[in-house]
């Protein structure tokens, strides 16, 4: 037995001994590998859509995967008319349905923007929340809208205007997924977090305790100075991804719009099911360097996963990181998914509890060679280096 082999044996003994303490349920160390990858949308190549952006990915209660994106009709701009594009996979990402457009805003000058997808596992529905007229460019007021599917994402009901219940406010959900609380406090509650408009920016969550019939305003983490024009380096929390932790708290990983304090992510936590986000839970995660972008995050069986373009200044180097300590520390090893231009991302996984579903996570992200918005790519990641 050479020294290298002995060291490896010692390491695996040690990690086997430490794993239960860290809540890691797998006997194998995490060693992610891009197992399959395919482009779901190519900008400019499909019908009347100029650019696909803002990808969302979710599991469904029946074990399908749903991928959504904004189809921007005339240009790559955030404003302008759009469709919501959907593709479905019923075989864990191996093949995908053709694109269907589930919402079309017509010719609006400041059309729809995604968005947050939330799965209600108690009733088996999938809810997609988006905004229209968010930038108030030649339209007013902004509205928060919802569509719902009760057949695994196959068909979608008519859009509902949630601003009637929530009040009129510029609120852009996500982008990413919302959560249904699996644990107390607030078990069963749907929680969708997003951000406000430029001056009224901040993180805001909307909640539903009756499977999406009624919605009310929950936690807010306001920008400073609130409702006023921002300057460089002001406190300006923006696009965000909430996660439920194993203790029932909610961790929200947030875009730091004006790079207050660092070029890195803001993290804030709710201990009351999304009703409040106390400032004294807030910290800056220096390990998660960020060029000001929407990032992906997932909590799977006690391991936190995070994807973003890992760079202080450029939307490139899409990287997967993981933490065995609830985000307090991140493993030194990281998986570079794409070295080139890349931006928004979203992570999901299937959670039937089967051995196969425990092995994979799925990442959707904006990917290009010259520009990050050339394509939307889907990557199936094997968590254990392709080994059983
Ligand atoms: C949504 O409801 C709000 C509040 O009633 C209203 O001001 C707004 O015009 C509605 N938006 C749409 C698109 O109907
Ligand atoms: C890509 O991300 C990794 C992980 O954060 C980092 O070590 C590396 O320096 C980054 N590469 C570039 C070119 O920014």
mmCIF file of C-alpha atoms and ligand atoms in Angstrom:
data_model
loop_
_atom_site.group_PDB
_atom_site.id
_atom_site.type_symbol
_atom_site.label_atom_id
_atom_site.label_comp_id
_atom_site.label_asym_id
_atom_site.label_seq_id
_atom_site.Cartn_x
_atom_site.Cartn_y
_atom_site.Cartn_z
ATOM 1 C CA UNK A 1 0.000 0.000 0.000
ATOM 2 C CA UNK A 2 1.678 3.246 -1.128
ATOM 3 C CA UNK A 3 1.352 6.460 0.893
ATOM 4 C CA UNK A 4 -1.248 7.810 -1.588
ATOM 5 C CA UNK A 5 -3.427 4.740 -1.212
ATOM 6 C CA UNK A 6 -3.092 4.816 2.565
ATOM 7 C CA UNK A 7 -4.027 8.499 2.618
ATOM 8 C CA UNK A 8 -7.059 7.811 0.418
ATOM 9 C CA UNK A 9 -8.103 4.955 2.697
ATOM 10 C CA UNK A 10 -7.696 7.181 5.745
ATOM 11 C CA UNK A 11 -9.733 9.940 4.072
ATOM 12 C CA UNK A 12 -12.601 7.639 3.222
ATOM 13 C CA UNK A 13 -12.546 6.218 6.753
ATOM 14 C CA UNK A 14 -12.614 9.743 8.129
ATOM 15 C CA UNK A 15 -15.411 10.892 5.834
ATOM 16 C CA UNK A 16 -17.417 7.771 6.689
ATOM 17 C CA UNK A 17 -16.932 8.583 10.364
ATOM 18 C CA UNK A 18 -17.812 12.266 9.927
ATOM 19 C CA UNK A 19 -20.724 11.858 7.534
ATOM 20 C CA UNK A 20 -23.453 11.107 10.072
ATOM 21 C CA UNK A 21 -22.421 14.120 12.163
ATOM 22 C CA UNK A 22 -22.703 16.374 9.126
ATOM 23 C CA UNK A 23 -26.052 14.954 8.117
ATOM 24 C CA UNK A 24 -24.693 13.604 4.835
ATOM 25 C CA UNK A 25 -26.757 10.578 4.028
ATOM 26 C CA UNK A 26 -24.704 9.255 1.152
ATOM 27 C CA UNK A 27 -21.760 6.948 1.785
ATOM 28 C CA UNK A 28 -19.905 8.433 -1.204
ATOM 29 C CA UNK A 29 -18.282 11.878 -1.121
ATOM 30 C CA UNK A 30 -19.880 14.472 -3.362
ATOM 31 C CA UNK A 31 -17.914 14.729 -6.584
ATOM 32 C CA UNK A 32 -20.247 16.252 -9.193
ATOM 33 C CA UNK A 33 -19.962 15.431 -12.853
ATOM 34 C CA UNK A 34 -21.862 16.851 -15.834
ATOM 35 C CA UNK A 35 -23.521 13.615 -16.884
ATOM 36 C CA UNK A 36 -25.671 14.849 -19.770
ATOM 37 C CA UNK A 37 -26.192 18.275 -21.253
ATOM 38 C CA UNK A 38 -28.502 19.581 -23.971
ATOM 39 C CA UNK A 39 -29.671 22.917 -25.299
ATOM 40 C CA UNK A 40 -33.378 23.476 -24.670
ATOM 41 C CA UNK A 41 -33.645 26.817 -26.468
ATOM 42 C CA UNK A 42 -31.516 28.630 -29.016
ATOM 43 C CA UNK A 43 -32.105 32.352 -29.379
ATOM 44 C CA UNK A 44 -33.114 33.522 -32.842
ATOM 45 C CA UNK A 45 -33.599 30.013 -34.129
ATOM 46 C CA UNK A 46 -37.188 29.267 -33.209
ATOM 47 C CA UNK A 47 -40.162 31.007 -34.800
ATOM 48 C CA UNK A 48 -40.823 34.565 -33.792
ATOM 49 C CA UNK A 49 -38.670 34.619 -30.689
ATOM 50 C CA UNK A 50 -35.571 36.801 -30.786
ATOM 51 C CA UNK A 51 -34.038 35.777 -27.458
ATOM 52 C CA UNK A 52 -34.697 33.200 -24.757
ATOM 53 C CA UNK A 53 -33.757 34.282 -21.252
ATOM 54 C CA UNK A 54 -34.533 33.722 -17.541
ATOM 55 C CA UNK A 55 -34.668 29.921 -17.336
ATOM 56 C CA UNK A 56 -36.598 28.231 -14.513
ATOM 57 C CA UNK A 57 -36.562 24.545 -13.708
ATOM 58 C CA UNK A 58 -38.750 22.483 -11.409
ATOM 59 C CA UNK A 59 -39.622 18.946 -10.498
ATOM 60 C CA UNK A 60 -43.297 17.957 -10.442
ATOM 61 C CA UNK A 61 -45.100 15.743 -7.919
ATOM 62 C CA UNK A 62 -45.285 13.012 -10.594
ATOM 63 C CA UNK A 63 -41.521 13.060 -11.133
ATOM 64 C CA UNK A 64 -41.424 15.076 -14.363
ATOM 65 C CA UNK A 65 -39.184 18.058 -15.021
ATOM 66 C CA UNK A 66 -40.525 21.367 -16.343
ATOM 67 C CA UNK A 67 -38.295 24.021 -17.938
ATOM 68 C CA UNK A 68 -39.584 27.551 -18.512
ATOM 69 C CA UNK A 69 -38.045 30.603 -20.162
ATOM 70 C CA UNK A 70 -39.051 34.041 -21.351
ATOM 71 C CA UNK A 71 -39.279 34.149 -25.137
ATOM 72 C CA UNK A 72 -38.480 37.777 -25.926
ATOM 73 C CA UNK A 73 -40.158 38.494 -29.239
ATOM 74 C CA UNK A 74 -38.283 41.448 -30.711
ATOM 75 C CA UNK A 75 -34.984 41.889 -28.886
ATOM 76 C CA UNK A 76 -32.930 40.704 -25.925
ATOM 77 C CA UNK A 77 -34.211 43.623 -23.794
ATOM 78 C CA UNK A 78 -35.946 43.094 -20.428
ATOM 79 C CA UNK A 79 -38.900 45.192 -21.627
ATOM 80 C CA UNK A 80 -40.942 44.350 -24.751
ATOM 81 C CA UNK A 81 -43.499 41.691 -25.659
ATOM 82 C CA UNK A 82 -42.837 38.096 -24.648
ATOM 83 C CA UNK A 83 -44.167 34.571 -24.376
ATOM 84 C CA UNK A 84 -43.576 32.073 -21.607
ATOM 85 C CA UNK A 85 -41.989 28.989 -23.186
ATOM 86 C CA UNK A 86 -42.315 25.559 -21.583
ATOM 87 C CA UNK A 87 -40.734 22.172 -22.251
ATOM 88 C CA UNK A 88 -41.519 19.028 -20.288
ATOM 89 C CA UNK A 89 -39.503 15.891 -19.642
ATOM 90 C CA UNK A 90 -41.099 12.752 -18.260
ATOM 91 C CA UNK A 91 -37.850 10.723 -18.328
ATOM 92 C CA UNK A 92 -35.588 12.681 -15.983
ATOM 93 C CA UNK A 93 -34.250 15.022 -18.639
ATOM 94 C CA UNK A 94 -33.328 12.477 -21.322
ATOM 95 C CA UNK A 95 -35.837 13.853 -23.849
ATOM 96 C CA UNK A 96 -38.064 16.945 -23.859
ATOM 97 C CA UNK A 97 -41.427 17.828 -25.367
ATOM 98 C CA UNK A 98 -41.520 20.437 -28.138
ATOM 99 C CA UNK A 99 -41.839 24.008 -26.856
ATOM 100 C CA UNK A 100 -45.299 25.231 -25.996
ATOM 101 C CA UNK A 101 -46.079 28.859 -25.259
ATOM 102 C CA UNK A 102 -48.274 28.893 -22.178
ATOM 103 C CA UNK A 103 -48.699 32.673 -21.842
ATOM 104 C CA UNK A 104 -48.513 35.314 -24.594
ATOM 105 C CA UNK A 105 -48.647 39.029 -23.726
ATOM 106 C CA UNK A 106 -49.451 40.085 -27.298
ATOM 107 C CA UNK A 107 -47.674 43.267 -28.307
ATOM 108 C CA UNK A 108 -47.187 44.911 -24.918
ATOM 109 C CA UNK A 109 -44.439 47.519 -24.744
ATOM 110 C CA UNK A 110 -43.436 46.311 -21.255
ATOM 111 C CA UNK A 111 -44.642 42.730 -21.271
ATOM 112 C CA UNK A 112 -44.271 39.874 -18.866
ATOM 113 C CA UNK A 113 -41.188 38.905 -16.858
ATOM 114 C CA UNK A 114 -40.403 35.617 -15.086
ATOM 115 C CA UNK A 115 -40.876 34.527 -12.499
ATOM 116 C CA UNK A 116 -41.112 31.862 -9.898
ATOM 117 C CA UNK A 117 -42.442 28.327 -10.161
ATOM 118 C CA UNK A 118 -43.767 26.657 -7.025
ATOM 119 C CA UNK A 119 -44.984 23.099 -6.609
ATOM 120 C CA UNK A 120 -47.778 22.343 -4.171
ATOM 121 C CA UNK A 121 -47.047 18.727 -3.285
ATOM 122 C CA UNK A 122 -50.059 18.501 -0.984
ATOM 123 C CA UNK A 123 -52.548 18.959 -3.847
ATOM 124 C CA UNK A 124 -50.270 18.145 -6.796
ATOM 125 C CA UNK A 125 -50.475 21.505 -8.554
ATOM 126 C CA UNK A 126 -47.785 23.627 -10.208
ATOM 127 C CA UNK A 127 -48.047 27.400 -9.936
ATOM 128 C CA UNK A 128 -46.115 29.902 -12.030
ATOM 129 C CA UNK A 129 -46.008 33.526 -10.893
ATOM 130 C CA UNK A 130 -44.777 36.326 -13.141
ATOM 131 C CA UNK A 131 -45.110 40.076 -13.493
ATOM 132 C CA UNK A 132 -46.340 42.360 -16.258
ATOM 133 C CA UNK A 133 -45.390 45.993 -16.789
ATOM 134 C CA UNK A 134 -42.679 45.663 -14.136
ATOM 135 C CA UNK A 135 -40.593 48.517 -15.584
ATOM 136 C CA UNK A 136 -43.689 50.684 -16.172
ATOM 137 C CA UNK A 137 -42.442 51.483 -19.669
ATOM 138 C CA UNK A 138 -45.456 52.908 -21.518
ATOM 139 C CA UNK A 139 -47.862 51.044 -19.243
ATOM 140 C CA UNK A 140 -49.144 51.157 -15.677
ATOM 141 C CA UNK A 141 -49.666 49.726 -13.149
ATOM 142 C CA UNK A 142 -47.435 46.684 -12.703
ATOM 143 C CA UNK A 143 -49.359 43.482 -11.937
ATOM 144 C CA UNK A 144 -48.399 40.188 -10.290
ATOM 145 C CA UNK A 145 -49.889 37.316 -12.283
ATOM 146 C CA UNK A 146 -50.350 33.591 -11.713
ATOM 147 C CA UNK A 147 -51.086 30.556 -13.879
ATOM 148 C CA UNK A 148 -51.641 27.053 -12.555
ATOM 149 C CA UNK A 149 -51.489 23.496 -13.873
ATOM 150 C CA UNK A 150 -53.205 20.564 -12.184
ATOM 151 C CA UNK A 151 -52.114 17.962 -14.771
ATOM 152 C CA UNK A 152 -48.330 17.803 -14.340
ATOM 153 C CA UNK A 153 -47.666 20.911 -16.461
ATOM 154 C CA UNK A 154 -49.499 19.578 -19.507
ATOM 155 C CA UNK A 155 -52.184 22.289 -19.593
ATOM 156 C CA UNK A 156 -52.414 25.664 -17.837
ATOM 157 C CA UNK A 157 -55.362 27.695 -16.655
ATOM 158 C CA UNK A 158 -56.063 31.326 -17.534
ATOM 159 C CA UNK A 159 -53.834 33.988 -15.906
ATOM 160 C CA UNK A 160 -55.077 35.391 -12.580
ATOM 161 C CA UNK A 161 -54.198 38.892 -11.370
ATOM 162 C CA UNK A 162 -52.836 38.539 -7.822
ATOM 163 C CA UNK A 163 -52.468 42.312 -7.413
ATOM 164 C CA UNK A 164 -56.203 42.352 -6.613
ATOM 165 C CA UNK A 165 -55.331 40.550 -3.325
ATOM 166 C CA UNK A 166 -51.784 41.807 -2.784
ATOM 167 C CA UNK A 167 -52.259 45.433 -3.724
ATOM 168 C CA UNK A 168 -50.549 47.134 -6.625
ATOM 169 C CA UNK A 169 -46.755 46.970 -6.359
ATOM 170 C CA UNK A 170 -43.870 46.330 -8.731
ATOM 171 C CA UNK A 171 -42.898 42.803 -7.746
ATOM 172 C CA UNK A 172 -40.852 40.478 -9.914
ATOM 173 C CA UNK A 173 -40.827 36.975 -8.424
ATOM 174 C CA UNK A 174 -37.602 34.936 -8.326
ATOM 175 C CA UNK A 175 -36.296 34.273 -10.785
ATOM 176 C CA UNK A 176 -36.155 30.672 -9.679
ATOM 177 C CA UNK A 177 -38.510 28.548 -7.632
ATOM 178 C CA UNK A 178 -40.793 29.258 -4.725
ATOM 179 C CA UNK A 179 -41.134 26.739 -1.919
ATOM 180 C CA UNK A 180 -43.852 24.875 -0.122
ATOM 181 C CA UNK A 181 -42.930 24.511 3.546
ATOM 182 C CA UNK A 182 -42.417 20.832 4.344
ATOM 183 C CA UNK A 183 -41.746 21.548 8.028
ATOM 184 C CA UNK A 184 -43.149 23.820 10.706
ATOM 185 C CA UNK A 185 -43.441 26.737 11.078
ATOM 186 C CA UNK A 186 -45.960 27.256 8.324
ATOM 187 C CA UNK A 187 -46.067 23.662 7.057
ATOM 188 C CA UNK A 188 -47.863 23.577 3.686
ATOM 189 C CA UNK A 189 -47.438 27.327 3.096
ATOM 190 C CA UNK A 190 -46.450 28.473 -0.398
ATOM 191 C CA UNK A 191 -43.686 31.080 -0.333
ATOM 192 C CA UNK A 192 -42.604 33.045 -3.383
ATOM 193 C CA UNK A 193 -39.887 35.657 -2.984
ATOM 194 C CA UNK A 194 -38.746 38.251 -5.465
ATOM 195 C CA UNK A 195 -37.690 41.843 -5.735
ATOM 196 C CA UNK A 196 -39.215 45.279 -6.100
ATOM 197 C CA UNK A 197 -38.743 47.852 -8.795
ATOM 198 C CA UNK A 198 -35.528 49.845 -9.132
ATOM 199 C CA UNK A 199 -36.224 52.495 -6.458
ATOM 200 C CA UNK A 200 -38.557 50.385 -4.329
ATOM 201 C CA UNK A 201 -36.127 47.501 -4.554
ATOM 202 C CA UNK A 202 -35.562 44.901 -1.881
ATOM 203 C CA UNK A 203 -36.554 41.315 -1.250
ATOM 204 C CA UNK A 204 -40.272 40.693 -0.745
ATOM 205 C CA UNK A 205 -42.114 37.426 -0.195
ATOM 206 C CA UNK A 206 -45.739 36.616 -0.901
ATOM 207 C CA UNK A 207 -47.420 33.751 0.930
ATOM 208 C CA UNK A 208 -50.422 31.484 0.523
ATOM 209 C CA UNK A 209 -51.844 29.158 3.176
ATOM 210 C CA UNK A 210 -54.583 27.692 0.977
ATOM 211 C CA UNK A 211 -52.738 26.219 -2.021
ATOM 212 C CA UNK A 212 -52.612 29.455 -3.998
ATOM 213 C CA UNK A 213 -56.220 30.619 -3.747
ATOM 214 C CA UNK A 214 -55.428 33.571 -1.480
ATOM 215 C CA UNK A 215 -52.106 35.391 -1.284
ATOM 216 C CA UNK A 216 -50.819 37.930 1.240
ATOM 217 C CA UNK A 217 -47.638 39.935 1.725
ATOM 218 C CA UNK A 218 -44.993 38.379 3.965
ATOM 219 C CA UNK A 219 -41.390 39.244 4.719
ATOM 220 C CA UNK A 220 -39.666 42.342 3.354
ATOM 221 C CA UNK A 221 -35.992 43.276 3.311
ATOM 222 C CA UNK A 222 -35.999 46.816 1.941
ATOM 223 C CA UNK A 223 -33.203 48.583 0.096
ATOM 224 C CA UNK A 224 -31.588 51.691 1.642
ATOM 225 C CA UNK A 225 -32.501 54.417 0.842
ATOM 226 C CA UNK A 226 -35.923 52.892 0.140
ATOM 227 C CA UNK A 227 -38.045 54.367 -2.644
ATOM 228 C CA UNK A 228 -35.245 56.687 -3.606
ATOM 229 C CA UNK A 229 -32.717 56.674 -6.396
ATOM 230 C CA UNK A 230 -29.772 54.459 -5.607
ATOM 231 C CA UNK A 231 -26.083 55.242 -5.863
ATOM 232 C CA UNK A 232 -23.221 52.845 -6.454
ATOM 233 C CA UNK A 233 -22.537 50.707 -3.366
ATOM 234 C CA UNK A 234 -25.975 51.334 -1.781
ATOM 235 C CA UNK A 235 -27.727 48.437 -0.027
ATOM 236 C CA UNK A 236 -29.923 47.022 -2.740
ATOM 237 C CA UNK A 237 -31.015 43.393 -2.331
ATOM 238 C CA UNK A 238 -32.566 42.149 -5.564
ATOM 239 C CA UNK A 239 -33.285 38.833 -7.337
ATOM 240 C CA UNK A 240 -33.327 35.934 -4.889
ATOM 241 C CA UNK A 241 -33.781 32.213 -4.293
ATOM 242 C CA UNK A 242 -35.401 30.915 -1.064
ATOM 243 C CA UNK A 243 -34.620 27.453 0.340
ATOM 244 C CA UNK A 244 -36.140 25.527 3.207
ATOM 245 C CA UNK A 245 -33.496 24.144 5.563
ATOM 246 C CA UNK A 246 -33.814 20.924 7.572
ATOM 247 C CA UNK A 247 -34.648 22.931 10.734
ATOM 248 C CA UNK A 248 -37.662 24.540 9.011
ATOM 249 C CA UNK A 249 -36.013 27.947 8.625
ATOM 250 C CA UNK A 250 -35.825 29.609 5.215
ATOM 251 C CA UNK A 251 -32.518 30.804 3.814
ATOM 252 C CA UNK A 252 -32.699 33.334 0.981
ATOM 253 C CA UNK A 253 -29.702 33.777 -1.282
ATOM 254 C CA UNK A 254 -29.828 37.273 -2.778
ATOM 255 C CA UNK A 255 -28.308 39.278 -5.643
ATOM 256 C CA UNK A 256 -26.348 42.254 -4.294
ATOM 257 C CA UNK A 257 -27.402 44.757 -6.946
ATOM 258 C CA UNK A 258 -25.153 47.698 -6.043
ATOM 259 C CA UNK A 259 -22.287 45.563 -4.657
ATOM 260 C CA UNK A 260 -22.766 46.902 -1.123
ATOM 261 C CA UNK A 261 -19.952 45.618 1.113
ATOM 262 C CA UNK A 262 -18.651 43.048 -1.426
ATOM 263 C CA UNK A 263 -18.972 41.627 -4.900
ATOM 264 C CA UNK A 264 -20.657 38.613 -3.381
ATOM 265 C CA UNK A 265 -24.031 37.219 -2.323
ATOM 266 C CA UNK A 266 -26.260 38.463 0.468
ATOM 267 C CA UNK A 267 -27.808 35.749 2.664
ATOM 268 C CA UNK A 268 -30.761 36.344 4.963
ATOM 269 C CA UNK A 269 -32.928 33.969 6.977
ATOM 270 C CA UNK A 270 -36.510 33.637 8.160
ATOM 271 C CA UNK A 271 -37.390 31.605 11.246
ATOM 272 C CA UNK A 272 -41.152 32.218 11.087
ATOM 273 C CA UNK A 273 -42.133 30.705 7.757
ATOM 274 C CA UNK A 274 -41.489 33.778 5.617
ATOM 275 C CA UNK A 275 -43.269 36.396 7.716
ATOM 276 C CA UNK A 276 -40.081 38.313 8.607
ATOM 277 C CA UNK A 277 -36.433 38.532 7.550
ATOM 278 C CA UNK A 278 -34.673 39.941 10.624
ATOM 279 C CA UNK A 279 -31.660 42.100 9.747
ATOM 280 C CA UNK A 280 -29.557 40.396 12.392
ATOM 281 C CA UNK A 281 -29.680 37.162 10.372
ATOM 282 C CA UNK A 282 -28.146 38.884 7.331
ATOM 283 C CA UNK A 283 -24.581 38.233 6.234
ATOM 284 C CA UNK A 284 -22.404 38.574 3.168
ATOM 285 C CA UNK A 285 -21.073 35.295 1.821
ATOM 286 C CA UNK A 286 -17.572 36.226 0.655
ATOM 287 C CA UNK A 287 -17.014 32.708 -0.684
ATOM 288 C CA UNK A 288 -19.837 33.222 -3.197
ATOM 289 C CA UNK A 289 -18.205 35.800 -5.466
ATOM 290 C CA UNK A 290 -20.813 37.190 -7.856
ATOM 291 C CA UNK A 291 -20.947 39.588 -10.822
ATOM 292 C CA UNK A 292 -24.520 40.814 -9.910
ATOM 293 C CA UNK A 293 -26.795 38.167 -11.367
ATOM 294 C CA UNK A 294 -29.600 35.750 -10.495
ATOM 295 C CA UNK A 295 -28.131 32.541 -9.053
ATOM 296 C CA UNK A 296 -29.367 29.002 -8.467
ATOM 297 C CA UNK A 297 -29.545 27.307 -5.082
ATOM 298 C CA UNK A 298 -30.929 24.047 -3.735
ATOM 299 C CA UNK A 299 -31.029 22.205 -0.418
ATOM 300 C CA UNK A 300 -31.010 18.447 -0.999
ATOM 301 C CA UNK A 301 -30.810 16.044 1.943
ATOM 302 C CA UNK A 302 -28.777 18.452 4.045
ATOM 303 C CA UNK A 303 -26.369 19.532 1.321
ATOM 304 C CA UNK A 304 -26.600 23.071 -0.080
ATOM 305 C CA UNK A 305 -25.868 23.558 -3.766
ATOM 306 C CA UNK A 306 -25.197 26.898 -5.449
ATOM 307 C CA UNK A 307 -24.666 27.893 -9.092
ATOM 308 C CA UNK A 308 -23.595 31.239 -10.529
ATOM 309 C CA UNK A 309 -21.049 32.702 -12.902
ATOM 310 C CA UNK A 310 -18.219 32.665 -10.372
ATOM 311 C CA UNK A 311 -16.487 35.930 -11.209
ATOM 312 C CA UNK A 312 -16.441 39.423 -9.676
ATOM 313 C CA UNK A 313 -17.005 41.302 -12.898
ATOM 314 C CA UNK A 314 -18.067 39.041 -15.727
ATOM 315 C CA UNK A 315 -21.012 36.815 -16.493
ATOM 316 C CA UNK A 316 -18.872 33.759 -17.251
ATOM 317 C CA UNK A 317 -17.506 30.658 -15.482
ATOM 318 C CA UNK A 318 -20.814 28.996 -14.490
ATOM 319 C CA UNK A 319 -19.801 27.052 -11.402
ATOM 320 C CA UNK A 320 -21.489 24.602 -9.044
ATOM 321 C CA UNK A 321 -20.467 24.798 -5.403
ATOM 322 C CA UNK A 322 -21.700 22.793 -2.436
ATOM 323 C CA UNK A 323 -21.743 23.120 1.325
ATOM 324 C CA UNK A 324 -21.997 20.439 4.003
ATOM 325 C CA UNK A 325 -22.460 23.061 6.731
ATOM 326 C CA UNK A 326 -25.690 24.827 5.687
ATOM 327 C CA UNK A 327 -23.694 27.437 3.777
ATOM 328 C CA UNK A 328 -21.373 28.409 6.641
ATOM 329 C CA UNK A 329 -18.487 27.017 4.598
ATOM 330 C CA UNK A 330 -18.228 25.788 1.026
ATOM 331 C CA UNK A 331 -16.136 22.862 -0.148
ATOM 332 C CA UNK A 332 -12.921 23.982 -1.850
ATOM 333 C CA UNK A 333 -13.608 21.763 -4.793
ATOM 334 C CA UNK A 334 -16.064 23.233 -7.278
ATOM 335 C CA UNK A 335 -17.432 22.042 -10.614
ATOM 336 C CA UNK A 336 -17.028 24.388 -13.547
ATOM 337 C CA UNK A 337 -20.060 23.694 -15.733
ATOM 338 C CA UNK A 338 -19.179 26.207 -18.467
ATOM 339 C CA UNK A 339 -16.072 28.413 -18.680
ATOM 340 C CA UNK A 340 -17.552 30.821 -21.210
ATOM 341 C CA UNK A 341 -20.337 33.415 -21.091
ATOM 342 C CA UNK A 342 -23.095 32.311 -18.690
ATOM 343 C CA UNK A 343 -25.546 34.098 -16.413
ATOM 344 C CA UNK A 344 -28.883 33.161 -14.788
ATOM 345 C CA UNK A 345 -29.299 29.623 -13.463
ATOM 346 C CA UNK A 346 -31.776 27.495 -11.521
ATOM 347 C CA UNK A 347 -31.357 24.090 -9.827
ATOM 348 C CA UNK A 348 -33.856 21.360 -9.041
ATOM 349 C CA UNK A 349 -33.898 17.676 -8.157
ATOM 350 C CA UNK A 350 -36.402 14.853 -7.995
ATOM 351 C CA UNK A 351 -37.209 13.804 -4.470
ATOM 352 C CA UNK A 352 -38.985 10.469 -4.623
ATOM 353 C CA UNK A 353 -36.294 9.147 -2.269
ATOM 354 C CA UNK A 354 -35.306 6.457 -4.798
ATOM 355 C CA UNK A 355 -31.583 5.705 -5.094
ATOM 356 C CA UNK A 356 -31.615 7.043 -8.632
ATOM 357 C CA UNK A 357 -33.237 10.353 -7.729
ATOM 358 C CA UNK A 358 -30.766 10.850 -4.889
ATOM 359 C CA UNK A 359 -27.838 10.709 -7.314
ATOM 360 C CA UNK A 360 -28.728 13.670 -9.526
ATOM 361 C CA UNK A 361 -29.402 17.365 -9.505
ATOM 362 C CA UNK A 362 -30.461 19.307 -12.597
ATOM 363 C CA UNK A 363 -29.228 22.760 -13.591
ATOM 364 C CA UNK A 364 -30.667 25.061 -16.247
ATOM 365 C CA UNK A 365 -28.630 28.099 -17.247
ATOM 366 C CA UNK A 366 -27.983 30.812 -19.792
ATOM 367 C CA UNK A 367 -25.016 29.778 -21.932
ATOM 368 C CA UNK A 368 -23.172 31.175 -24.929
ATOM 369 C CA UNK A 369 -19.921 31.408 -26.798
ATOM 370 C CA UNK A 370 -19.918 35.172 -27.419
ATOM 371 C CA UNK A 371 -22.908 36.294 -25.327
ATOM 372 C CA UNK A 372 -24.520 34.543 -22.393
ATOM 373 C CA UNK A 373 -28.024 34.841 -23.889
ATOM 374 C CA UNK A 374 -27.358 32.706 -26.971
ATOM 375 C CA UNK A 375 -28.878 29.536 -25.549
ATOM 376 C CA UNK A 376 -30.594 27.977 -22.540
ATOM 377 C CA UNK A 377 -28.883 24.755 -21.533
ATOM 378 C CA UNK A 378 -29.975 21.873 -19.321
ATOM 379 C CA UNK A 379 -27.326 19.893 -17.426
ATOM 380 C CA UNK A 380 -27.940 16.658 -15.536
ATOM 381 C CA UNK A 381 -25.343 16.449 -12.780
ATOM 382 C CA UNK A 382 -24.314 13.154 -11.205
ATOM 383 C CA UNK A 383 -23.377 13.916 -7.608
ATOM 384 C CA UNK A 384 -20.988 11.007 -7.156
ATOM 385 C CA UNK A 385 -18.666 11.254 -10.135
ATOM 386 C CA UNK A 386 -20.767 8.909 -12.280
ATOM 387 C CA UNK A 387 -20.310 6.036 -9.827
ATOM 388 C CA UNK A 388 -23.255 4.059 -8.521
HETATM 389 C C1 LIG B 1 -54.572 43.840 -11.617
HETATM 390 O O1 LIG B 1 -55.236 44.300 -10.492
HETATM 391 C C2 LIG B 1 -54.874 45.600 -10.082
HETATM 392 C C3 LIG B 1 -55.584 45.890 -8.759
HETATM 393 O O2 LIG B 1 -56.946 45.731 -8.877
HETATM 394 C C4 LIG B 1 -55.249 46.576 -11.189
HETATM 395 O O3 LIG B 1 -54.870 47.895 -10.815
HETATM 396 C C5 LIG B 1 -54.506 46.169 -12.462
HETATM 397 O O4 LIG B 1 -54.890 47.012 -13.530
HETATM 398 C C6 LIG B 1 -54.824 44.748 -12.811
HETATM 399 N N1 LIG B 1 -53.978 44.334 -13.928
HETATM 400 C C7 LIG B 1 -54.459 43.718 -14.979
HETATM 401 C C8 LIG B 1 -53.482 43.316 -16.049
HETATM 402 O O5 LIG B 1 -55.641 43.459 -15.132
HETATM 403 C C1 LIG B 2 -14.107 30.133 -11.829
HETATM 404 O O1 LIG B 2 -14.667 29.816 -10.570
HETATM 405 C C2 LIG B 2 -13.789 29.130 -9.694
HETATM 406 C C3 LIG B 2 -14.580 28.766 -8.446
HETATM 407 O O2 LIG B 2 -15.031 29.924 -7.800
HETATM 408 C C4 LIG B 2 -12.585 29.999 -9.401
HETATM 409 O O3 LIG B 2 -11.661 29.273 -8.583
HETATM 410 C C5 LIG B 2 -11.897 30.388 -10.691
HETATM 411 O O4 LIG B 2 -10.860 31.297 -10.431
HETATM 412 C C6 LIG B 2 -12.898 31.040 -11.644
HETATM 413 N N1 LIG B 2 -12.295 31.290 -12.921
HETATM 414 C C7 LIG B 2 -12.329 32.479 -13.504
HETATM 415 C C8 LIG B 2 -11.667 32.570 -14.836
HETATM 416 O O5 LIG B 2 -12.869 33.454 -13.013
#
